[in-house]
Short mmCIF file of the N, C-alpha and C atoms (twelve columns), coordinates in Angstrom:
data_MODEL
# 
_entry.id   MODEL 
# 
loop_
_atom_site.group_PDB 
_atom_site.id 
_atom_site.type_symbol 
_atom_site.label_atom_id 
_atom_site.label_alt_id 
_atom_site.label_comp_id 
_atom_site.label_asym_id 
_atom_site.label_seq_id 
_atom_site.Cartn_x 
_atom_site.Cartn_y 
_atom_site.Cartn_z 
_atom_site.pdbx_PDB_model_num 
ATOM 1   N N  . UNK A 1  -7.402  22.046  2.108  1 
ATOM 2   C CA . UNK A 1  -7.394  20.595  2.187  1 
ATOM 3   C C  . UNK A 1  -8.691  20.060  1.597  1 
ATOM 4   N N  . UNK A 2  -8.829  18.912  0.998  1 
ATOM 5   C CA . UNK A 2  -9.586  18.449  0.298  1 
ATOM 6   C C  . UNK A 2  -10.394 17.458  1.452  1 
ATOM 7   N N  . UNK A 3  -11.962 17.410  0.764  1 
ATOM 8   C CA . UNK A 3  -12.953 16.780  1.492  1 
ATOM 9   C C  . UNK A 3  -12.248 15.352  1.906  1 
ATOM 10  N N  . UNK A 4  -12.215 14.273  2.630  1 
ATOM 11  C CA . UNK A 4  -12.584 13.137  2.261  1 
ATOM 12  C C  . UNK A 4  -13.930 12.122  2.653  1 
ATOM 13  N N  . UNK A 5  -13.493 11.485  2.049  1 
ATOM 14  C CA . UNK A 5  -14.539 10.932  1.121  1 
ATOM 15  C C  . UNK A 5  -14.090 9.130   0.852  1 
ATOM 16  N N  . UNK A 6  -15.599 8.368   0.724  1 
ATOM 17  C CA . UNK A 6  -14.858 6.623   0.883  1 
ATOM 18  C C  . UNK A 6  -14.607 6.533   -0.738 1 
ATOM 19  N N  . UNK A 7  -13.223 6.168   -0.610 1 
ATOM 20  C CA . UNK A 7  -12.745 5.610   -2.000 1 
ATOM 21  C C  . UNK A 7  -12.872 4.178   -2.197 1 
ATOM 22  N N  . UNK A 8  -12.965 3.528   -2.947 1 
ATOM 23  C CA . UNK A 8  -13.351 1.706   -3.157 1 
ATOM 24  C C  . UNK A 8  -12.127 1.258   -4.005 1 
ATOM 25  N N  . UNK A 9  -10.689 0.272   -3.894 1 
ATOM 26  C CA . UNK A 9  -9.940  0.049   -4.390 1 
ATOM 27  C C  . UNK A 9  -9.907  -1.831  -4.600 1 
ATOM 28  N N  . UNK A 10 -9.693  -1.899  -5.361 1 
ATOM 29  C CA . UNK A 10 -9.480  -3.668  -5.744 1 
ATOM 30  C C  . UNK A 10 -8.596  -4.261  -5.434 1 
ATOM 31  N N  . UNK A 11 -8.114  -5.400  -4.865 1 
ATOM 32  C CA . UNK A 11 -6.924  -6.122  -4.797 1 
ATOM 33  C C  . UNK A 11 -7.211  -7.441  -4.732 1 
ATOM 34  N N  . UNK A 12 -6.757  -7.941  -5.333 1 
ATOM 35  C CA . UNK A 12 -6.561  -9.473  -5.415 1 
ATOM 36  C C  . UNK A 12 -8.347  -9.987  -5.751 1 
ATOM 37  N N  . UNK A 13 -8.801  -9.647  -6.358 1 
ATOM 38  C CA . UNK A 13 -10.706 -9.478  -6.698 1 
ATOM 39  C C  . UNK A 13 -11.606 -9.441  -5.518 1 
ATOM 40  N N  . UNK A 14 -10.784 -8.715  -4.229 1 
ATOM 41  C CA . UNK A 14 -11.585 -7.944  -3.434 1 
ATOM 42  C C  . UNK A 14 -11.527 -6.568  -3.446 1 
ATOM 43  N N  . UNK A 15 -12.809 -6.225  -3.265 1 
ATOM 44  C CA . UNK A 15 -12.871 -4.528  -2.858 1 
ATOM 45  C C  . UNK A 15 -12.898 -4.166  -1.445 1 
ATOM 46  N N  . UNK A 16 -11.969 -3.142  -1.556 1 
ATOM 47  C CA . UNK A 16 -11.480 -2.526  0.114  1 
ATOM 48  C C  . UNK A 16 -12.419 -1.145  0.138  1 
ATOM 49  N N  . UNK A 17 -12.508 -0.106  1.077  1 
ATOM 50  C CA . UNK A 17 -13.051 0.632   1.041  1 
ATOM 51  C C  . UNK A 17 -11.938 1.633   1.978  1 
ATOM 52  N N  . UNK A 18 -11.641 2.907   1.455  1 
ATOM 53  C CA . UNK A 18 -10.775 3.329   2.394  1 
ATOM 54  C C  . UNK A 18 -11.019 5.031   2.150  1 
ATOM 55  N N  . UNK A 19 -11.003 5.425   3.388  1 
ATOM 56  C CA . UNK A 19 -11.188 6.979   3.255  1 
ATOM 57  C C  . UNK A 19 -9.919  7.550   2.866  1 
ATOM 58  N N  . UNK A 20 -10.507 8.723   1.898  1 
ATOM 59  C CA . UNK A 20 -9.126  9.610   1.205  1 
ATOM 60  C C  . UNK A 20 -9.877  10.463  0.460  1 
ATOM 61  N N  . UNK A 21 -9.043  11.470  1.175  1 
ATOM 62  C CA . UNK A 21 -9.293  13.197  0.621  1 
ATOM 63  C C  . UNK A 21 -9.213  12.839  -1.276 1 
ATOM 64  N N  . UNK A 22 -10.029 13.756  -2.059 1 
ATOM 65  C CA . UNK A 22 -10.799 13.408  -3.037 1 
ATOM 66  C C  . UNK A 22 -9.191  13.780  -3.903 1 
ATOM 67  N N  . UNK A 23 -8.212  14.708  -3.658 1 
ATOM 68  C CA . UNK A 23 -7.184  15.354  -4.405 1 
ATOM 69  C C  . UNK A 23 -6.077  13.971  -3.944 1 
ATOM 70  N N  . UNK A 24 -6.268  12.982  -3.454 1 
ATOM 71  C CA . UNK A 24 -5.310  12.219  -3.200 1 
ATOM 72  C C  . UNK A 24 -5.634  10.495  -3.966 1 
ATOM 73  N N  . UNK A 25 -6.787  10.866  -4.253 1 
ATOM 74  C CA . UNK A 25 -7.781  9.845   -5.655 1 
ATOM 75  C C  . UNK A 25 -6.711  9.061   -6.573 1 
ATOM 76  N N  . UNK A 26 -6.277  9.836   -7.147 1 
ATOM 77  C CA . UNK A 26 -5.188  9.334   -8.188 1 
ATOM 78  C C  . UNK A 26 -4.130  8.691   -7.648 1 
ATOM 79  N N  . UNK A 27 -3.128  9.324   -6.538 1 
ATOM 80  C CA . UNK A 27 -2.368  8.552   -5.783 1 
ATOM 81  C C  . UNK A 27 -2.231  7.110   -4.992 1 
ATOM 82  N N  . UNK A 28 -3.705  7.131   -4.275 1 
ATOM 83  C CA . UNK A 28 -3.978  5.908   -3.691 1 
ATOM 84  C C  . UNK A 28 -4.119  4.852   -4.855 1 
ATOM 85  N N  . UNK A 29 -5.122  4.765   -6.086 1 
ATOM 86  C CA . UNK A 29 -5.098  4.391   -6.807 1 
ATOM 87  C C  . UNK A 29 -3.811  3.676   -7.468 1 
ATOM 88  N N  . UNK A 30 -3.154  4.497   -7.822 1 
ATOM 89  C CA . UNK A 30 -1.519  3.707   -8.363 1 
ATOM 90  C C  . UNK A 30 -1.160  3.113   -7.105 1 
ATOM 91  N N  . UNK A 31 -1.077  3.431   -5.660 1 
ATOM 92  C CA . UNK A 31 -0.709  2.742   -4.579 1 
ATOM 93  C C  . UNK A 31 -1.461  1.385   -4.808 1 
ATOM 94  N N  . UNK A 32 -2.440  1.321   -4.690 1 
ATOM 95  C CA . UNK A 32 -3.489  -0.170  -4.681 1 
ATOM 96  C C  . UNK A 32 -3.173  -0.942  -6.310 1 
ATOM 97  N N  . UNK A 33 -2.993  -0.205  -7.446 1 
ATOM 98  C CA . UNK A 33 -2.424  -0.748  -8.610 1 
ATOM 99  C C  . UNK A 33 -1.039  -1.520  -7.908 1 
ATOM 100 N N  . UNK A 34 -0.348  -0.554  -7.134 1 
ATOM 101 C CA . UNK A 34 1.078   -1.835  -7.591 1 
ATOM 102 C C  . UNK A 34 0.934   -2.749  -6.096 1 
ATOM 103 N N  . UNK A 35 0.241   -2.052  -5.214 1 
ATOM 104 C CA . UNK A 35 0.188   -3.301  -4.159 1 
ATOM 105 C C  . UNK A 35 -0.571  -4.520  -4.957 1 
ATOM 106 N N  . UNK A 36 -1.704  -4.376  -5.859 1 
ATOM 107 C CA . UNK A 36 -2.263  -5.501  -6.237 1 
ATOM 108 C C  . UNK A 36 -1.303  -6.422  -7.306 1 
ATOM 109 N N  . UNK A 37 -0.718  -5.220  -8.023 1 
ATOM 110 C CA . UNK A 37 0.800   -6.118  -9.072 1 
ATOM 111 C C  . UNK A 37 1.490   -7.028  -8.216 1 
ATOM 112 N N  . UNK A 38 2.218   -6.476  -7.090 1 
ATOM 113 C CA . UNK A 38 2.565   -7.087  -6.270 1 
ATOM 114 C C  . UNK A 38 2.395   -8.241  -5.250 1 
ATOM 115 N N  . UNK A 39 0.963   -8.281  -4.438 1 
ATOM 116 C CA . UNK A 39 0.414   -9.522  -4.136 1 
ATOM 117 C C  . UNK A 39 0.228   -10.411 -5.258 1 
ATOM 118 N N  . UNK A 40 0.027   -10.098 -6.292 1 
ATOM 119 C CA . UNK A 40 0.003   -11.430 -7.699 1 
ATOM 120 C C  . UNK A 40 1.074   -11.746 -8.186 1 
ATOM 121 N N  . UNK A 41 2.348   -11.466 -8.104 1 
ATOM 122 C CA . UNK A 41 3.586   -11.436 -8.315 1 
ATOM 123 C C  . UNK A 41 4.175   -12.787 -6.975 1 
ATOM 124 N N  . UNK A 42 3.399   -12.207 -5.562 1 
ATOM 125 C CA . UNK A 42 3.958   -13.549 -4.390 1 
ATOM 126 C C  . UNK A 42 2.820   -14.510 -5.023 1 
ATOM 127 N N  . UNK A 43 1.516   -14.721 -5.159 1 
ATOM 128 C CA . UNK A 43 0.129   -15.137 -5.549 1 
ATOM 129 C C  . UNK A 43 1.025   -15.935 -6.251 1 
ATOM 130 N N  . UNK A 44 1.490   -15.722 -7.680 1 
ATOM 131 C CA . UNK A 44 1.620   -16.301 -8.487 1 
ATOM 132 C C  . UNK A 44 2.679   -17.075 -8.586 1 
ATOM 133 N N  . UNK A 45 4.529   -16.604 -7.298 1 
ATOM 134 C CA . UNK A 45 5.548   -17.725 -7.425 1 
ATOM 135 C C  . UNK A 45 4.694   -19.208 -6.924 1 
ATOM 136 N N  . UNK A 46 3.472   -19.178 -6.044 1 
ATOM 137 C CA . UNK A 46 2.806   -21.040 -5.763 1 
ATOM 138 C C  . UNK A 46 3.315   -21.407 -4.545 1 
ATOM 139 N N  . UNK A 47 4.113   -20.685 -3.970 1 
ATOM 140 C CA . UNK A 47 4.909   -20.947 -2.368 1 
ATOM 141 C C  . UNK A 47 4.518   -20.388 -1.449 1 
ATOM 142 N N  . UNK A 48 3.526   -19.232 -1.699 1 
ATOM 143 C CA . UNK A 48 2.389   -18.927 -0.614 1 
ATOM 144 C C  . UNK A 48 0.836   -18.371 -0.646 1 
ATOM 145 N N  . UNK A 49 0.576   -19.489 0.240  1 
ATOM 146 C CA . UNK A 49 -1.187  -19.768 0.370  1 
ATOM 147 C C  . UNK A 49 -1.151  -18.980 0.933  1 
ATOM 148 N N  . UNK A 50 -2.746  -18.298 1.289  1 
ATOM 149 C CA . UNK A 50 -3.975  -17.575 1.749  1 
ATOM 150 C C  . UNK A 50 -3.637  -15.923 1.872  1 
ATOM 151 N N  . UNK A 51 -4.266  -14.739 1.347  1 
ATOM 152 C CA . UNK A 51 -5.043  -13.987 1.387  1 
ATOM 153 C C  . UNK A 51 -3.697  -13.285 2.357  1 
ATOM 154 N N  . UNK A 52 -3.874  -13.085 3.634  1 
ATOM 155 C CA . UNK A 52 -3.218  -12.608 5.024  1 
ATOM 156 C C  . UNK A 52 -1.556  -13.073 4.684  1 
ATOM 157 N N  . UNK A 53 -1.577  -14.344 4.071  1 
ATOM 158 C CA . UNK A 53 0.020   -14.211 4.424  1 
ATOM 159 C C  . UNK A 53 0.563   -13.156 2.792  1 
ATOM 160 N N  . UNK A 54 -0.122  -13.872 1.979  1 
ATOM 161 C CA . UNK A 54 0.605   -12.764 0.527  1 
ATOM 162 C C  . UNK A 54 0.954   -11.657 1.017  1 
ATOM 163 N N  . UNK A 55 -0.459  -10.781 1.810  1 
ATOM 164 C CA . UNK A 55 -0.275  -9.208  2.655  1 
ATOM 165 C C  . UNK A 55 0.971   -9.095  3.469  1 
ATOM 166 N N  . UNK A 56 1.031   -9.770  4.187  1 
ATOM 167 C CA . UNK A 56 2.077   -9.700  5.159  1 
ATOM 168 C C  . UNK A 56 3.505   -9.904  4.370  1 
ATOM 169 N N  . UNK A 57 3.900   -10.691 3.573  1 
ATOM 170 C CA . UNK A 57 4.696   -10.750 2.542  1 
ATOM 171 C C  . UNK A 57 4.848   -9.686  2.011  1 
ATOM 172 N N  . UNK A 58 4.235   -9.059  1.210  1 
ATOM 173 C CA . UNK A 58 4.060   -8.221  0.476  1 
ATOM 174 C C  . UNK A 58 4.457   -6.619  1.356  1 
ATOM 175 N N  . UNK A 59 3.820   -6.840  2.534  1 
ATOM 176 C CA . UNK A 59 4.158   -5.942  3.440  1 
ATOM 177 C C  . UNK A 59 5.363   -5.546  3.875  1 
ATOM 178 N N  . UNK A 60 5.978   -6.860  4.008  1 
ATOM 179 C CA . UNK A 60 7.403   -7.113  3.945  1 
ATOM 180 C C  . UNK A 60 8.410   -6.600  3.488  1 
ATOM 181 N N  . UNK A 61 8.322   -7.220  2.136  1 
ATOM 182 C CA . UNK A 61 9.242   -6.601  1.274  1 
ATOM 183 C C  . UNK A 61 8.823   -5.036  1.116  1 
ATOM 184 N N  . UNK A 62 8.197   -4.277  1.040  1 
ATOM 185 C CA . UNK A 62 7.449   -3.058  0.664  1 
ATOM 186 C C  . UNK A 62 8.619   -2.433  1.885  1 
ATOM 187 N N  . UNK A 63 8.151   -2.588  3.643  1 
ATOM 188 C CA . UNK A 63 9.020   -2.146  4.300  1 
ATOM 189 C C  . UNK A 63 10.468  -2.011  4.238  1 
ATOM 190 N N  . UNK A 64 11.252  -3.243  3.317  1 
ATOM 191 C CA . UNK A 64 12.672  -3.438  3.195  1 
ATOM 192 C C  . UNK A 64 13.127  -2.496  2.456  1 
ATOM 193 N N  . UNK A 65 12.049  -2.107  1.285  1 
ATOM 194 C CA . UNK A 65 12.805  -1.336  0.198  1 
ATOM 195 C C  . UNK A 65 12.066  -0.188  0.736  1 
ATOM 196 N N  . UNK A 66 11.205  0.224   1.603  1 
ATOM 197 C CA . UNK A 66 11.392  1.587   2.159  1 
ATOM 198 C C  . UNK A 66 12.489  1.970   3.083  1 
ATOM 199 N N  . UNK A 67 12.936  1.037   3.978  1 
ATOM 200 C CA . UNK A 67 13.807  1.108   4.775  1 
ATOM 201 C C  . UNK A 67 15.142  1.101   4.023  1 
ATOM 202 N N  . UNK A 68 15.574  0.567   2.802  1 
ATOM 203 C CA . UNK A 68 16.645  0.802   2.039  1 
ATOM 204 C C  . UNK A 68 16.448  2.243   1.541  1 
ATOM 205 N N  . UNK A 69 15.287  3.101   1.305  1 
ATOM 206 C CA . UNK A 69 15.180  4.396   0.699  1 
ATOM 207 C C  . UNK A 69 15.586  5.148   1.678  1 
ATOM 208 N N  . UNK A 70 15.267  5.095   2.961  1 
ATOM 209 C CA . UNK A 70 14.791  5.998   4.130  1 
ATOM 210 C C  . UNK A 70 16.719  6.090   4.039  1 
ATOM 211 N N  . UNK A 71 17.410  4.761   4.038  1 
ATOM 212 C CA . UNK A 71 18.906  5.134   4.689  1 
ATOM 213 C C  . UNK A 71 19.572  5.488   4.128  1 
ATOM 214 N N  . UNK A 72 19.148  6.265   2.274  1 
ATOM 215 C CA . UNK A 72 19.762  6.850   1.155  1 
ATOM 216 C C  . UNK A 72 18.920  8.271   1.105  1 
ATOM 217 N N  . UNK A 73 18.120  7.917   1.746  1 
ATOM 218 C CA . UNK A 73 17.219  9.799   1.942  1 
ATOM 219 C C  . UNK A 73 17.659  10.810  2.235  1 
ATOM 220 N N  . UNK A 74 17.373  12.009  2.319  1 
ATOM 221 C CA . UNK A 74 17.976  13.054  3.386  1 
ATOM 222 C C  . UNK A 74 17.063  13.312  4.076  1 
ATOM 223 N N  . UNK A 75 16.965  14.480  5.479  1 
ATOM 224 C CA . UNK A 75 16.180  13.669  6.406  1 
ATOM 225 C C  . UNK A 75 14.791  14.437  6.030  1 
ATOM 226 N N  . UNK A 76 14.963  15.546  5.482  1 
ATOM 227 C CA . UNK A 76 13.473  16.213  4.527  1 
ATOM 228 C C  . UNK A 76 12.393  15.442  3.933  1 
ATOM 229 N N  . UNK A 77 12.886  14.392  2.869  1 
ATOM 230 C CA . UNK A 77 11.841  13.252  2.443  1 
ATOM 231 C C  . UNK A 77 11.368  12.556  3.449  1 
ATOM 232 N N  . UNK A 78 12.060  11.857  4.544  1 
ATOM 233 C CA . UNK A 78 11.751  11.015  5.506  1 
ATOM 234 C C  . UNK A 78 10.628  11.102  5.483  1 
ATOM 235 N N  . UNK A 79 9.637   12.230  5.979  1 
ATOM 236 C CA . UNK A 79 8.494   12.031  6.249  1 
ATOM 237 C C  . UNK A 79 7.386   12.089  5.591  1 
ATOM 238 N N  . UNK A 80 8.310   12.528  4.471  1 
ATOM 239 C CA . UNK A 80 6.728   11.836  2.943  1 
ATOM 240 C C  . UNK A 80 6.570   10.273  2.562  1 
ATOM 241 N N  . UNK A 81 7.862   9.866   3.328  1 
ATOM 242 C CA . UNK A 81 7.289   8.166   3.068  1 
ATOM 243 C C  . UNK A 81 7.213   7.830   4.448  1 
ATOM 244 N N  . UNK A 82 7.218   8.396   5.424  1 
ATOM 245 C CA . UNK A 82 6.532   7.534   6.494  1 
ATOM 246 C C  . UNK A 82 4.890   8.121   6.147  1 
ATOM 247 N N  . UNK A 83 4.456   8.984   5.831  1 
ATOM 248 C CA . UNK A 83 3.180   8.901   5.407  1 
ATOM 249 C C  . UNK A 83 2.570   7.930   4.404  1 
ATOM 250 N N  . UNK A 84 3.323   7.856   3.559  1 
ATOM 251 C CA . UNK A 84 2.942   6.907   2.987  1 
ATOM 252 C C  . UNK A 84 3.167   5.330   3.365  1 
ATOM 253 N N  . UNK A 85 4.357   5.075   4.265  1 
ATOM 254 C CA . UNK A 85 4.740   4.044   5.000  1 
ATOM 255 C C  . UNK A 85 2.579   3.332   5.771  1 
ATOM 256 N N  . UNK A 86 2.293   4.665   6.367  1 
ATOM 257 C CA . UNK A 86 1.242   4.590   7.208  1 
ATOM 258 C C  . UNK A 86 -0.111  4.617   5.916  1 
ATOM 259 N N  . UNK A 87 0.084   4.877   5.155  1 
ATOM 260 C CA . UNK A 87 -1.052  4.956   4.253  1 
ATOM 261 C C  . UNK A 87 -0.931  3.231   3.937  1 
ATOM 262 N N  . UNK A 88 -0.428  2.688   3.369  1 
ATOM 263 C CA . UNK A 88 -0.049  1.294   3.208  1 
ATOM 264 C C  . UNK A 88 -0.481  0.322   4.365  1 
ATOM 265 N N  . UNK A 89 0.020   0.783   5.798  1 
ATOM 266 C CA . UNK A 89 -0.218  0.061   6.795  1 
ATOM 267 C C  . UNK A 89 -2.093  0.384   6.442  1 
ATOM 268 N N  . UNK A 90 -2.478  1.285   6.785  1 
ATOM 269 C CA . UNK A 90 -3.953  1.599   7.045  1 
ATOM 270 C C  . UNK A 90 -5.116  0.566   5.623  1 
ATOM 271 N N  . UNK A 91 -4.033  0.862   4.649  1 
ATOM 272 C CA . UNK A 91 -4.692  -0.420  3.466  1 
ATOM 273 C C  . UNK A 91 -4.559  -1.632  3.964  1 
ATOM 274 N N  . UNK A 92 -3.816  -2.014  4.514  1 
ATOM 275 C CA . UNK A 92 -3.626  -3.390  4.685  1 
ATOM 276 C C  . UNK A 92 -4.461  -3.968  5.966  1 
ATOM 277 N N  . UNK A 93 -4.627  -2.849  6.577  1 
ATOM 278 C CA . UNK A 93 -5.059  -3.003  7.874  1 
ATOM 279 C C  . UNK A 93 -7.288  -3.323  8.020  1 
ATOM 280 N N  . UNK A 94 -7.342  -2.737  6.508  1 
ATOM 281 C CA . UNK A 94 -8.595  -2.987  6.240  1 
ATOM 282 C C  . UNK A 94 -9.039  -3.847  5.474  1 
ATOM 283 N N  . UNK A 95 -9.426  -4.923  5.732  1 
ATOM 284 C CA . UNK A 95 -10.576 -5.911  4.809  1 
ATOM 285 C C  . UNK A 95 -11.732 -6.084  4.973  1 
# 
């Protein structure tokens, strides 16, 4: 298992700071790439203000279309996206 170590990720032109094993670098990265595509995508329809609600939005939908994956899954994957389900929560959970 790989060290971890504080990784620094951007979203919305803040920097988060979040611990992650150094071999999981690249992954989180594209994670925080499309969460940030994504908060600028609600950011940008103009129908919702501040920071916390985009997240929660964003959070939102993220859960729907995991929860649409989870009920086309078999039950083996399940728990590579509830890890990642929880990796997401733990980003969001830090500002």
């Amino acid at each position: 298992m790989s060290e971890v170590s504080t990784a620094y990720v951007h979203i919305l032109e803040k920097e988060y700071q979040v611990a992650c094993p150094h071999d999981e670098r690249p992954a989180l990265n594209r994670a925080a790439a499309e969460l940030d595509k994504r908060m600028r995508a609600i950011k940008s329809s103009g129908t919702i203000v501040g920071l916390e609600r985009i997240a929660v939005m964003t959070a939102l939908n993220l859960c729907h279309e995991l929860q649409k994956v989870q009920r086309n899954t078999p039950p083996d994957d399940t728990e590579a996206l509830e890890r990642i389900a929880k990796k997401l929560d733990e980003a969001l959970g830090k500002e």
